[in-house]
Every structure is written in C-alpha cells, then in structure tokens.
XYZ file of C-alpha atoms in Angstrom:
379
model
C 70.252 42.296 140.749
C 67.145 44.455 140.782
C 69.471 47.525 141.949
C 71.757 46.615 138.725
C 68.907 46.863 136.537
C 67.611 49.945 138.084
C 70.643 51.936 137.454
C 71.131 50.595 133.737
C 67.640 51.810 133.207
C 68.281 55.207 134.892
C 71.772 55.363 133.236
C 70.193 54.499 129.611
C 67.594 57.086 130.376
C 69.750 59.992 131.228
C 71.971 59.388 128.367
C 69.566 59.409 126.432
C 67.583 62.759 127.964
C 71.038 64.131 127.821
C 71.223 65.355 124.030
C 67.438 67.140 124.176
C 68.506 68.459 127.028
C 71.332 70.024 125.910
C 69.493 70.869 122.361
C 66.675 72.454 124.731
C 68.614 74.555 126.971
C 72.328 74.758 125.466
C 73.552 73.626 129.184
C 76.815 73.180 127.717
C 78.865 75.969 125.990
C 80.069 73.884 122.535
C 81.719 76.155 119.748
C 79.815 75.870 116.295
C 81.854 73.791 113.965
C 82.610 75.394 110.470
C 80.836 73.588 107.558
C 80.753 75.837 104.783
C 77.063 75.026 104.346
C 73.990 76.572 105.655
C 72.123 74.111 108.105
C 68.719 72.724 107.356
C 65.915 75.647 108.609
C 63.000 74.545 110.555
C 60.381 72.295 108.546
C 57.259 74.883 107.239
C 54.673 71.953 109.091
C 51.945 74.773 108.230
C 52.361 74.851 104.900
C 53.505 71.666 104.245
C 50.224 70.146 105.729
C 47.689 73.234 103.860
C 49.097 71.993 100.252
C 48.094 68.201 100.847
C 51.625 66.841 100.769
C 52.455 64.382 104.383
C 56.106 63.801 103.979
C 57.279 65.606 106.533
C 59.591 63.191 108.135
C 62.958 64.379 105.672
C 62.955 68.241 106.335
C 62.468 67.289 110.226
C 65.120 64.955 109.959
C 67.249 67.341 108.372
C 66.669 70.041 110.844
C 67.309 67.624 113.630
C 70.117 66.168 112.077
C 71.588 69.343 112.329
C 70.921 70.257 115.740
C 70.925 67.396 117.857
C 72.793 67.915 121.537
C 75.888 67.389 121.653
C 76.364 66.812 117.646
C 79.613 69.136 117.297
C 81.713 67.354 119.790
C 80.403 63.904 118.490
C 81.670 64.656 115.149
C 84.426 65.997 116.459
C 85.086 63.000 118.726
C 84.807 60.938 114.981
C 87.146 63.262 112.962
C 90.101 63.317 116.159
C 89.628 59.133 115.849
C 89.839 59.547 111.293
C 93.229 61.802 112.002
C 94.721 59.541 114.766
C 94.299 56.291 113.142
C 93.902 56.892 109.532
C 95.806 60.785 109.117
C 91.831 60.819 107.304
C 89.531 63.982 107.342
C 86.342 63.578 104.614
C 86.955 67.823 104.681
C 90.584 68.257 104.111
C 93.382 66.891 102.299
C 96.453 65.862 105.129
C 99.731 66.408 103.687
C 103.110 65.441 105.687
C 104.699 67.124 108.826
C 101.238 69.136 109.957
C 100.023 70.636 106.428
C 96.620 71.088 105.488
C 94.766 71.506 101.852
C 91.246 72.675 100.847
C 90.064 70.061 97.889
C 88.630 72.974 96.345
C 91.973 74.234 95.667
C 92.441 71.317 93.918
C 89.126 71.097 92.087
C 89.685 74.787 90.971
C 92.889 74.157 89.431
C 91.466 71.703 87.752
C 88.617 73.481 86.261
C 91.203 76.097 85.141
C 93.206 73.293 83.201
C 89.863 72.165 81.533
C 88.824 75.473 80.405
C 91.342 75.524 77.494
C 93.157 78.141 75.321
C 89.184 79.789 75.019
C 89.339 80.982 78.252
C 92.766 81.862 78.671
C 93.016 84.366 75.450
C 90.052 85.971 77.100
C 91.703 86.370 80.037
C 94.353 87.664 77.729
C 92.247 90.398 76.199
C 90.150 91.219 79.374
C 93.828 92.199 80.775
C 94.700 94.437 77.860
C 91.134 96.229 77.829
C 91.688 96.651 81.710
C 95.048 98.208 80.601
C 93.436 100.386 78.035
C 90.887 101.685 80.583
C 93.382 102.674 82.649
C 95.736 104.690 80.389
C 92.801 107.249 79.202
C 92.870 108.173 82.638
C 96.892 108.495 82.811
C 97.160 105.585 85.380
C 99.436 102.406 85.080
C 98.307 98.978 85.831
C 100.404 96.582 88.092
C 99.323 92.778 88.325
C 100.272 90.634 90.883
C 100.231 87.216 91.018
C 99.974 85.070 94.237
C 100.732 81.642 94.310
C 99.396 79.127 95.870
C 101.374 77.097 98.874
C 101.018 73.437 97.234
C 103.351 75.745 94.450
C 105.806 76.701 96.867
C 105.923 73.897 99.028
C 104.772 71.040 96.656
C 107.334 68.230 98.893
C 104.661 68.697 101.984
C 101.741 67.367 99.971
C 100.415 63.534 100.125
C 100.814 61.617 97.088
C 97.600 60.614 96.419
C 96.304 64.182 94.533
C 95.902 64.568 91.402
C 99.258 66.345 89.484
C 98.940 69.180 87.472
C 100.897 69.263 84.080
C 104.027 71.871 84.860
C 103.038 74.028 81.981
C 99.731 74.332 83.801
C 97.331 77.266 83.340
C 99.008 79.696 85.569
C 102.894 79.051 84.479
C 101.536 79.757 81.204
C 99.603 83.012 82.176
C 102.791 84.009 84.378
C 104.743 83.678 81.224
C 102.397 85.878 78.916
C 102.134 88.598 82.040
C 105.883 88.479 81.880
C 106.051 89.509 78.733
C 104.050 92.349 78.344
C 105.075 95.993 78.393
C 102.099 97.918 78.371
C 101.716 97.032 82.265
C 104.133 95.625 85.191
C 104.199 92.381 86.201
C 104.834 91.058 89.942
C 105.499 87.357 90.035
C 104.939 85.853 93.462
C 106.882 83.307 92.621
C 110.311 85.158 91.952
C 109.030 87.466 94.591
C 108.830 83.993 97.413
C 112.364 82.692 96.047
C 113.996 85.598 97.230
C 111.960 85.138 100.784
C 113.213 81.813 101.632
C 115.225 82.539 105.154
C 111.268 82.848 106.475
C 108.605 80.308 105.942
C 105.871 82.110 103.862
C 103.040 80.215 104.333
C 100.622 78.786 107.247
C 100.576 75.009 107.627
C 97.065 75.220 108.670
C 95.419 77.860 106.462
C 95.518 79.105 103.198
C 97.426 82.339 103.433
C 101.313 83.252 103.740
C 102.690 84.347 107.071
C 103.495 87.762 107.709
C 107.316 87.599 106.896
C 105.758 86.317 103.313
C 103.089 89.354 103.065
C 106.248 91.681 103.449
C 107.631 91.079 101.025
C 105.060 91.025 98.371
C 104.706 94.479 100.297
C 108.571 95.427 99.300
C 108.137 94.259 95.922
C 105.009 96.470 95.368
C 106.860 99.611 96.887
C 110.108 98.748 94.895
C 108.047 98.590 91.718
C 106.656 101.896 92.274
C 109.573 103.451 92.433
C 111.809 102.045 89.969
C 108.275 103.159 87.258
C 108.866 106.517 89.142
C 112.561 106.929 88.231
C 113.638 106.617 91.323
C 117.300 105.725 92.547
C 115.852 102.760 94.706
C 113.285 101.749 96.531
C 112.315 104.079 99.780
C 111.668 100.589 101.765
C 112.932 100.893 105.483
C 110.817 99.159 107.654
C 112.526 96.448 109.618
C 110.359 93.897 111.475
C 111.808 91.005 113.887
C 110.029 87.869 114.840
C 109.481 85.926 117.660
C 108.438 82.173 116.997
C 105.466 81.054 118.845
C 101.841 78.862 118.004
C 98.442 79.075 117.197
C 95.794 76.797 116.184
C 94.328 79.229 114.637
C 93.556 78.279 110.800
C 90.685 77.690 107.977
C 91.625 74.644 107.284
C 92.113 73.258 110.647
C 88.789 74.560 111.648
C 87.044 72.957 108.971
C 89.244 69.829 109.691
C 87.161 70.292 113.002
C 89.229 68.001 115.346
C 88.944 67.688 119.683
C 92.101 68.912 119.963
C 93.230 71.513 117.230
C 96.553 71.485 115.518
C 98.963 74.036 116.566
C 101.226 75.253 113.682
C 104.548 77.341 114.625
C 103.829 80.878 114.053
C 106.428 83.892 113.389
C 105.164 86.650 115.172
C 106.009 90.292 114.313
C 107.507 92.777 116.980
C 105.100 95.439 115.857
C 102.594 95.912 112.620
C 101.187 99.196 110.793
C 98.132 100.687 110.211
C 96.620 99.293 113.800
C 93.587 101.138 115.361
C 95.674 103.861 116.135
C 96.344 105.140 112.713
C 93.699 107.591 112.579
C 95.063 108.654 108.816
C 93.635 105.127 107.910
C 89.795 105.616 107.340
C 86.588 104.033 106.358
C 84.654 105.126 102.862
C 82.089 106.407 103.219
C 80.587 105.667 99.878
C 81.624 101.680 100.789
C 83.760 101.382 97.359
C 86.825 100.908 98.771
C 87.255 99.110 102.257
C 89.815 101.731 103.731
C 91.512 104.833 102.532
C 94.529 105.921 103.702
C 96.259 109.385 103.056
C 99.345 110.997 104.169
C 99.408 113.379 107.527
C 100.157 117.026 106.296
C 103.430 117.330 106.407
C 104.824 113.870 105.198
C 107.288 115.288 102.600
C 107.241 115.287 98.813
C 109.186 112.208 99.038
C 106.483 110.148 99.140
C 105.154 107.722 96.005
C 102.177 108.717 93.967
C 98.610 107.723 94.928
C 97.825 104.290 94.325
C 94.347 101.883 93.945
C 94.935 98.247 95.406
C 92.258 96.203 93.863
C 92.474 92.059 95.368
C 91.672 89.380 97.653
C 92.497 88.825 101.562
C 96.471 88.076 100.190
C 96.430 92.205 100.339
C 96.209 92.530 103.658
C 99.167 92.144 105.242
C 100.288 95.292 103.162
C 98.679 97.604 105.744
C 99.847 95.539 108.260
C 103.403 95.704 106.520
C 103.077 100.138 106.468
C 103.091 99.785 102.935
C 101.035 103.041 102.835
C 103.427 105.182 104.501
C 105.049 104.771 101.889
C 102.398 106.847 99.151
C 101.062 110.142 99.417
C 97.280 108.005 98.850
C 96.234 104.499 98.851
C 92.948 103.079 98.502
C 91.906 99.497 99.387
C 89.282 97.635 97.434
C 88.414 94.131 97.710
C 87.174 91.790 95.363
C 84.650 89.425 97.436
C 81.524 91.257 95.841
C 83.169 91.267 92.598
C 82.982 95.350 92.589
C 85.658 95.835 89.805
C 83.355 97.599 87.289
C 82.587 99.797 90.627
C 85.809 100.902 91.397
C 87.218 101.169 88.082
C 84.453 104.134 87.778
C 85.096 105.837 91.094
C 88.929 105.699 91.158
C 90.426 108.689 92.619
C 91.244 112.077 91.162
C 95.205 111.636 91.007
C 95.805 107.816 91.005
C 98.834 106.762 89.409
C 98.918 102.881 89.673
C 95.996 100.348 89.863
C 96.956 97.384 91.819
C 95.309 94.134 90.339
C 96.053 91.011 92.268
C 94.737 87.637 91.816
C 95.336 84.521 93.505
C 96.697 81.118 91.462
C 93.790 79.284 92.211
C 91.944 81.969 89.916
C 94.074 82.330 86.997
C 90.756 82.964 84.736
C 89.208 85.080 87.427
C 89.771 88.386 85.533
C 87.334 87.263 82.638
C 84.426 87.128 85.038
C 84.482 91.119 85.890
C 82.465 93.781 83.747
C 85.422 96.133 82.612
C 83.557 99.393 81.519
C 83.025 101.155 78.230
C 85.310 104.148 77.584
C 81.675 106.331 78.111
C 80.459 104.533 80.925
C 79.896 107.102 84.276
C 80.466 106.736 87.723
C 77.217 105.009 89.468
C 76.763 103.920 92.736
C-alpha cells in the first residue's frame, strides 16, 4: 500500500513540475497558436509596488495565463474535443463538408449594412474624385471588386448566421460601379461565373485558389486591351493542375485543432514572377511593394504601364505572369493605408490605376485621403 501511495505522490508531483518545467526551459518544441491578440507582458512589480497600489495578483495572472507549459496543446487538446463532438470552435464559424468562416467577415458585413445610404454616397463621390485625380494626369481608373467566398459558395455555410438582405451593400455598390463610364468596372462575380470548371476558393482560408486568381488575372489583361483598341486580349499563358492537400490555412490555424484539417488543393505546374525574375524588383523608396518592367527587347506589343493598388487578393497576378504582359507594372498594397502616398508618386507614363477592394470592405474607399489637385509628392 505504502509503495501505491508513494508513486501517486511522485506521479502527482511530476505532473505537476511538468508545466514549469516546460515554461522554464521550453523542453518541448510546441508551435505558437495564432490568437490574433497580443499576450499579456510581464507585470511592472517595480512600479506597481513604488505608486502604493498591491493588486498585483491580475496582471501576474494574466501573464501566466498566457504562458503556462504546455498551454497550446491543452487548448488544442479542448478545441480537437469542441470539433469532434460538437463541429464547435469559440474562433471560427464551421460550415458543411470542411469549410471554414472568420466571424469578422460576418460582423463587417454587417457594419457595412448599418452604415446606410450616408456612407455609401460617400463612397460614391470618394470614387468619382479618385477618378478625377486620375484623369489630370491622363490615366484611367479600373476597379475591381472581389467577392467574398460565403458569396460564391453560400450552400457550404451553417444555418445558424445571420442573412444578409440580397440587395445588400455590395450588390448595390456593384450595380452603381456597373454603371459608370467615366472608369471600368471588373465584377468578380461575373468574372467567378465564368471560372466554374475550377474551385476558386480555399475551404480553409479566406482567399481563392490559384485557378481563381487567374482569372481575375485574364480579366484585368483583357480589360486593358479591349480600352487599348485592341483586337483581343494578348492572354496565352496556360497553366495545368495537379490536385493534392495542405493544411495550410488562416482559418484553420486560428481554429487551432491537434490535428489540422487538410483541404484539397489544385496545384499549378509552374507560376511567374518566382525568385528568378530578376526584372521583378524591390522600391527602393518602399511606395510600392515590387516593380516590375519589361527586359529590353520585349516588343512594342506589350500593354501600357499600369499601377495595381489592393489587398493580398492581388497576388496571385504575379504569380499568374500578369506582368509580362505590360511594358510596366507597379504593385502597391493597401495594409498601411498608403493611397494618398501612391496616388502622389505614380509613375511617369502610367496608363491605368488598378483599385481593388475586397466585399467585406465595400465602404473601404471612404477611409483613404484622396489628394488635392495641388498637393506634391512627399515621402
């Protein structure tokens, strides 16, 4: 009996020894998980203690909270059990046959909805003083919109989120783009419907598969060249697929599970613009994220310079050799909210100013300083 005891004991002590052990020395190699929060920094005990104030127990709690050994597996142990018994994740929305949803995707649609006719004529006006900008300088503005995958594939999602009315705020902002003159229009939607022998978006992530980023890539090239005059679009790149799987995914990693989901994958023979594209370079004034012109040589052939102003739904077009298409192309990206920036600093000799905005952000474009017909280039 004693010898039972004894080993409880021992065994109760080394489990428990086991987590600050593992908190002390990282023993055990355990990837982070992905929270989208910043954990809880070390309690200031100095400070805390010099200005008279002795709680000190909730910031210590915090910061052990969110580093006690072992913690990511344990929570991922808890989220694996949520998904096997209850298809549940407190993170993620679970929608049928292995799709995933962000509930900010949700609450941003929302917040669109509720921001009323107010917002959306000044998104109206903030596109036709973008347009204006543009045309003193002799360049023509091309929007395109990206939709969303709960758009494309609404029968995947669970039928417990909340529905948007049909005449929501982007199907009513698709309809005014559409029918404008003073700029071109390329509607992600028309532009999927014609792309439906491929599956265009991940199950597990937010963004379309390559096949999809193609042919937003076409459409863009197509569009070009029809404002050009030309015969028809220059477009020859072929690309074949092999099927395959990844767990790879934003939403799956913030669904933070044991055992990841694996999604089928389409996986393209080759892609463009690679490390070995040395015509592909870095700005050096960190406007835009990559510049790309033509090799000497490439033939007058080629489509007029063009600025591609958006979010990560532009980068398959590298990927897609969209650029080998134009004589210039310049890649800015909108996660610093640099419009104003590159609007001053576009390139002597741009023709077309890519805008492209995602569904989720329908009222995006009235958030960005436009600039006055006098304002300068600054950096």
């Amino acid at each position: 009996m004693s010898r039972i005891k004894i080993a409880f004991v021992a065994t109760f002590f080394t489990l428990s020894l086991l987590p600050v052990a593992q908190w002390a020395t990282g023993l055990v190699d355990i990837s982070a998980l992905e929270e989208k929060r910043r954990l809880a920094p070390p309690p200031d005990l100095p400070a805390t203690l010099l200005n008279g104030d002795g709680r000190l127990s909730a910031s210590i709690n915090q910061w052990f909270d969110d580093r006690y050994g072992f913690r990511a597996s344990l929570i991922r142990i808890k989220n694996q059990l949520d998904y096997w018994a209850f298809r549940h994740s407190d993170k993620i929305i679970i929608g049928r046959d292995g799709w995933l949803y962000l509930p900010e995707d949700f609450d941003a649609r929302i917040r669109a909805e509720r921001a009323g006719d107010a917002a959306a004529e000044h998104v109206h006006q903030w596109y036709l003083k973008l347009v204006g900008y543009l045309a003193r300088r002799g360049i023509r503005l091309i929007v395109i919109g990206n939709p969303i995958k709960e758009t494309i594939y609404p029968q995947y999602l669970p039928g417990n989120i909340p529905r948007l009315p049909e005449d929501s705020r982007y199907q009513k902002l698709r309809a005014w783009l559409k029918s404008r003159g003073e700029f071109d229009f390329i509607d992600g939607n028309e532009v999927l419907a014609h792309c439906r022998q491929w599956r265009t978006f991940n199950l597990i992530d937010i963004h379309m598969t390559f096949p999809g980023g193609v042919c937003f890539a076409k459409a863009l090239i197509a569009r070009i060249a029809e404002d050009e005059g030309r015969p028809g679009s220059p477009w020859d790149h072929a690309f074949s697929y092999t099927e395959g799987s990844s767990t790879d995914g934003g939403e799956a990693d913030f669904l933070a599970l044991l055992f990841p989901i694996p999604q089928p994958t389409l996986d393209p023979d080759h892609v463009f613009g690679d490390n070995n594209d040395y015509s592909v370079s870095p700005d050096p004034s960190g406007i835009f994220e990559w510049i790309y012109h033509a090799p000497s040589g490439a033939g007058a052939s080629l489509l007029p310079p063009v600025v591609m102003f958006g979010d990560s739904f532009l980068d398959h077009y590298r990927a897609a050799g969209t650029q080998s298409y134009l004589s210039a192309t310049y890649r800015a990206r909108n996660n610093d909210r640099n419009l104003s920036a590159v609007l001053t600093h576009l390139p002597d000799g741009t023709r077309y100013f890519v805008f492209q905005f995602l569904e989720l952000w329908v009222n995006a474009i009235g958030g960005y300083k436009i600039p006055e017909p006098g304002d300068v280039a600054t950096q």
